[in-house]
Short mmCIF file of C-alpha atoms and ligand atoms in Angstrom, two decimals:
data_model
loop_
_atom_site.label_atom_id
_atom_site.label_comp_id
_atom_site.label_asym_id
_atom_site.label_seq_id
_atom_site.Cartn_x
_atom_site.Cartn_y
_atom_site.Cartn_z
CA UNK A 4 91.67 89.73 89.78
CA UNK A 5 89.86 89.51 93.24
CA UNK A 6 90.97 91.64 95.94
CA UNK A 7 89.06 91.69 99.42
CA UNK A 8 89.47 94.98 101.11
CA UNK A 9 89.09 95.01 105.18
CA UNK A 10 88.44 98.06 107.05
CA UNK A 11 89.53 97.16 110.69
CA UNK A 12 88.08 100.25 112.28
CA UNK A 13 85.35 99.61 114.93
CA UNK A 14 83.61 102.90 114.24
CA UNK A 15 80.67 103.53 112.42
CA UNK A 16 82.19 106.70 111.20
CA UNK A 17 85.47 106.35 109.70
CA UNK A 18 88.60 107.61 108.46
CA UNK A 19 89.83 104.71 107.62
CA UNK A 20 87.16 103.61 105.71
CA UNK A 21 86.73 106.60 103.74
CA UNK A 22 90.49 106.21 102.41
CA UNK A 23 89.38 102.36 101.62
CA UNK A 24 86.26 103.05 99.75
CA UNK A 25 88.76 105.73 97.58
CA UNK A 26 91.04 102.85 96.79
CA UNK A 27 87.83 100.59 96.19
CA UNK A 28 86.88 102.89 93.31
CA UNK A 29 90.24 103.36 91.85
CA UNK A 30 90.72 99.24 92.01
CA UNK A 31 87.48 98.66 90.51
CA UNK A 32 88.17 101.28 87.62
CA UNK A 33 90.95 99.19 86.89
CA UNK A 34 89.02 96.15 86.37
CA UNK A 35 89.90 94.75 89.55
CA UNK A 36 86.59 93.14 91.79
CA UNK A 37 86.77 93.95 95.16
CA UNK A 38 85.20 92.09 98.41
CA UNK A 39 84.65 94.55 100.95
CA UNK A 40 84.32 93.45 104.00
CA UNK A 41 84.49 95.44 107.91
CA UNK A 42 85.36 94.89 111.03
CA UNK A 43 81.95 95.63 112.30
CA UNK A 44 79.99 92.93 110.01
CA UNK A 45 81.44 89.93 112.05
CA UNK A 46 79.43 88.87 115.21
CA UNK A 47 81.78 89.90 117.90
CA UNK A 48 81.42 86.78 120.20
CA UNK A 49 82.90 84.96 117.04
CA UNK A 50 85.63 87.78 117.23
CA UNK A 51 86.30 87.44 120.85
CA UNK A 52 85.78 83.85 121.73
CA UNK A 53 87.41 83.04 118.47
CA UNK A 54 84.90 81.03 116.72
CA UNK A 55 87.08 79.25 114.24
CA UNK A 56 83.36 77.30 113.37
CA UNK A 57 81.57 80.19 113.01
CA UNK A 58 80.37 80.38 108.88
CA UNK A 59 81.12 83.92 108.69
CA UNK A 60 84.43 83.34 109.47
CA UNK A 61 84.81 80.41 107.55
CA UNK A 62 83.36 82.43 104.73
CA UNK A 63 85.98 84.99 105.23
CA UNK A 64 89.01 82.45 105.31
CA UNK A 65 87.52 80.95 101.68
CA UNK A 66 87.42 84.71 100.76
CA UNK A 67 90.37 85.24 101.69
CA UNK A 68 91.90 81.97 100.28
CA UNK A 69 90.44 83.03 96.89
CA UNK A 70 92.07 86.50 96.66
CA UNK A 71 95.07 87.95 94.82
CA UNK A 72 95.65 90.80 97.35
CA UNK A 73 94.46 92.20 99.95
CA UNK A 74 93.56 96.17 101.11
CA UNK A 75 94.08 96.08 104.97
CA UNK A 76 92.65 99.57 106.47
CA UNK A 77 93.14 100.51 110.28
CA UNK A 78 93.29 103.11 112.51
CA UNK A 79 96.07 103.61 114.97
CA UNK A 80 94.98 102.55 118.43
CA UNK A 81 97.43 102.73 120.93
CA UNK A 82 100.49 103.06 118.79
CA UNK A 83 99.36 100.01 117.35
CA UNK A 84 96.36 98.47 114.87
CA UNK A 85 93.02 98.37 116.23
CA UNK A 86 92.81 95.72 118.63
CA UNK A 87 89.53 94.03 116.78
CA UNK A 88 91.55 93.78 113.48
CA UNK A 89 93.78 91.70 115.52
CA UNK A 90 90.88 89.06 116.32
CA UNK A 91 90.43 88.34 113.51
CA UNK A 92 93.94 88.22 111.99
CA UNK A 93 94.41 85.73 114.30
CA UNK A 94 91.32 83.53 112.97
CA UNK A 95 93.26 82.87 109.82
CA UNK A 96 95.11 79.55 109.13
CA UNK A 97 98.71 80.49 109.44
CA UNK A 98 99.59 80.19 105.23
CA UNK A 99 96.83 82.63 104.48
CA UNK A 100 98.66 85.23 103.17
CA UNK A 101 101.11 82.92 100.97
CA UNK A 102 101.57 84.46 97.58
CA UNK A 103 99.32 87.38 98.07
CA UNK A 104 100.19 91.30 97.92
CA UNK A 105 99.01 93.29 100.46
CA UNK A 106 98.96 97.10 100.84
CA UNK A 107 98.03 98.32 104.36
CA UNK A 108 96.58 101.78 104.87
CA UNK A 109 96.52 103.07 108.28
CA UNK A 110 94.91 106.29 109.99
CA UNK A 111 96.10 108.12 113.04
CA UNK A 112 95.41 111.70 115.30
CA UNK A 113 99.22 112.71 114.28
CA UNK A 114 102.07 111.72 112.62
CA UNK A 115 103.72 110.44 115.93
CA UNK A 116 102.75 106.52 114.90
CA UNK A 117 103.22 106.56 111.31
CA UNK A 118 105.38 103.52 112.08
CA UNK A 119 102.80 101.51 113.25
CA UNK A 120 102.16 99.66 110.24
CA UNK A 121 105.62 98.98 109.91
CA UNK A 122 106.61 97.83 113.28
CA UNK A 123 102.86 96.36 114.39
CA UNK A 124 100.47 94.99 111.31
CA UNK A 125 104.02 94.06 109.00
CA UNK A 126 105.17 91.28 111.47
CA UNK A 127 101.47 89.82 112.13
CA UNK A 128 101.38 89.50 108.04
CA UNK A 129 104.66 87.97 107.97
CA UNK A 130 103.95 85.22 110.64
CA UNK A 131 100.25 85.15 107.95
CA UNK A 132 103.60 84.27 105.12
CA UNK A 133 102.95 87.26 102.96
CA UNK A 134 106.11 87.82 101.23
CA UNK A 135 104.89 90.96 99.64
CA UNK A 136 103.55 93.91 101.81
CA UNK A 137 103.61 96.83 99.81
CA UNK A 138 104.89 100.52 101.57
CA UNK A 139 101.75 101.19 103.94
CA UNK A 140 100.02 104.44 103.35
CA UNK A 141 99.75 106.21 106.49
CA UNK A 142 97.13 109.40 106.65
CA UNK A 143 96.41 111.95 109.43
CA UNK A 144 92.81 112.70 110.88
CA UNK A 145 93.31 116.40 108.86
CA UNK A 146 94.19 115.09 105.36
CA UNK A 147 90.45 113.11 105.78
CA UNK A 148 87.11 115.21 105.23
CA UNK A 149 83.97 113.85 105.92
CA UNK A 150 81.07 114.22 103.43
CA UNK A 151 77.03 113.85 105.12
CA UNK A 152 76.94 110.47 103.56
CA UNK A 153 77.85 107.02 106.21
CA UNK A 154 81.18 106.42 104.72
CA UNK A 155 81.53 109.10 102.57
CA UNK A 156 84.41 111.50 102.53
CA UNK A 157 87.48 113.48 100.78
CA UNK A 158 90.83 112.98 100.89
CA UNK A 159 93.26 116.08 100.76
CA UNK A 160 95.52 115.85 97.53
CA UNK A 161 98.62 115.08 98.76
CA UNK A 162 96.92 111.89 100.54
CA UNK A 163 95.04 111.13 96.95
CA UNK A 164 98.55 111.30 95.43
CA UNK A 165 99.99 109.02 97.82
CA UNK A 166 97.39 106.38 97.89
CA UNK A 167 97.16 106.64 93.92
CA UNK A 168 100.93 105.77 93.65
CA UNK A 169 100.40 102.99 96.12
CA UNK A 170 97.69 101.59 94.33
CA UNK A 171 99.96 101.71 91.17
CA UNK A 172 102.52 99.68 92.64
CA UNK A 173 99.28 97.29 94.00
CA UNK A 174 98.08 96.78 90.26
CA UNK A 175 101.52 96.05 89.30
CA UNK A 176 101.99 92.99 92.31
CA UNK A 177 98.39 91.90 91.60
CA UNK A 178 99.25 91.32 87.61
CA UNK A 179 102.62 89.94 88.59
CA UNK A 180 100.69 87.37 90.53
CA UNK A 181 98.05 86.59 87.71
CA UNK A 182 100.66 85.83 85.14
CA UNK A 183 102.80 83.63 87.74
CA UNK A 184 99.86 81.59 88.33
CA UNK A 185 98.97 81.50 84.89
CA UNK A 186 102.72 80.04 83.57
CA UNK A 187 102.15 78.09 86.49
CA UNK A 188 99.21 76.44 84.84
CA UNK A 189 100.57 76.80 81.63
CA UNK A 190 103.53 74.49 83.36
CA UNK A 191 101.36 72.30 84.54
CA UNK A 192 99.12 71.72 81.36
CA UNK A 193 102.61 70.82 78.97
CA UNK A 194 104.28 67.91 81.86
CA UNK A 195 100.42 66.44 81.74
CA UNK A 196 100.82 66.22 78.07
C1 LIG B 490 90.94 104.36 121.36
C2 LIG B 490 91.72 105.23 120.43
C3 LIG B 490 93.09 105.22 120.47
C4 LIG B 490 93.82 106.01 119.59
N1 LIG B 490 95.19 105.97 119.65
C5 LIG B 490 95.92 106.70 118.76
C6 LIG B 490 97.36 106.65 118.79
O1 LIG B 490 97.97 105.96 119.60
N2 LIG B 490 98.03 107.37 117.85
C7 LIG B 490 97.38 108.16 116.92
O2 LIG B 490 98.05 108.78 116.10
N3 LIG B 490 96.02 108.24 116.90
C8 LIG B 490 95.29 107.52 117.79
N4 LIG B 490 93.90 107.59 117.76
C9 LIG B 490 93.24 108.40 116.70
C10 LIG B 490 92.81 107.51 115.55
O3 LIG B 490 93.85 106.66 115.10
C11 LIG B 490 92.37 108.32 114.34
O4 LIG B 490 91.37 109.22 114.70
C12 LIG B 490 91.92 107.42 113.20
O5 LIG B 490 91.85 108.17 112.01
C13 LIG B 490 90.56 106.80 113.46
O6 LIG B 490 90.26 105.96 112.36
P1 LIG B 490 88.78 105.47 112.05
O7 LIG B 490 87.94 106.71 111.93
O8 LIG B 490 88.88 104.70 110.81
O9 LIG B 490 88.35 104.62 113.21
C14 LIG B 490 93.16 106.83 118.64
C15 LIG B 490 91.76 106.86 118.63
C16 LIG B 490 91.04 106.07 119.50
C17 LIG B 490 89.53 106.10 119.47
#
């Protein structure tokens, strides 16, 4: 099972990406590989001028392509998802997200915009074709503790209880969509004979 996780924070230092890396460790405990890719790794003229061309982009759309789910981290900017997450969103083919689960985790200063996942990112996946977003896992600034490390940092345990529950029910769509695509095979293999 392949699951590419995307932080969509622009800054170095994040919240964000500190509850991502958590869920990157529980996924890959569970025998699940994980891409992780950022925000910040893609050239931001390719971002901006939306360089469909551009190879890292085209490497991301193949990565993308090649996943069972995705792990879509943001902060809250503006009532909203960041703003760069949205660039390149909107580099993917429209299909993209056909047939695979996502579970969105979002950050934010309060709990004021704890519906931005539902009323913001949910309808950009949808137009994407993802029939399965999984409940989004919203955190506040407070329930996130920085450690000295980059991206380190510790998540209070009410938040680690949340995002382990939502990770369950991730495992669970991610082996749902393994065994569909293997009947599907399975299909395919007994009409060919
Ligand atoms: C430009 C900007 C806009 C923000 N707007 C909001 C907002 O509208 N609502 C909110 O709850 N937090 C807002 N915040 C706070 C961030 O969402 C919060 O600190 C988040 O955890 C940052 O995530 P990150 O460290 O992964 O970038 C904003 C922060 C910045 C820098």
């Amino acid at each position: 099972m392949l699951v590419v996780s995307l932080s969509g924070s622009p800054a170095l230092k994040s919240r964000s990406g500190v509850v991502l890396e958590h869920a990157r460790h529980w996924l890959q405990a569970h025998d699940v590989n994980v891409q992780a890719l950022k925000i910040r790794d893609f050239a931001a003229e390719d971002l901006l001028y939306a360089h469909f061309d551009s190879p890292q982009v085209i490497d991301f759309i193949e990565a993308v392509k090649q996943a069972d789910g995705l792990l879509i981290g943001t902060p809250v900017y503006k009532a909203s998802f960041s703003g760069a997450l949205k660039t390149l969103l909107d580099l993917l083919p429209e299909r993209s997200l056909h047939g695979k689960v996502v579970l969105p985790l979002a950050t934010g200063g309060s709990i004021a915009h704890m519906l931005a996942v539902d009323y913001a990112l949910k309808p950009v996946l949808s137009a994407l074709k993802c029939q399965e977003v999984l409940h989004g896992i919203f955190a506040i600034d407070t329930q996130i503790s920085y450690s000295n490390n980059e991206q380190g940092g510790e998540l209070d345990d009410i938040l680690t209880e949340r995002l382990h529950e939502g990770l369950e029910h991730f495992h669970h769509g991610l082996l749902r969509r393994v065994q569909a695509r293997h009947s599907l095979a399975g299909g395919h293999l007994k009409l060919a004979l």
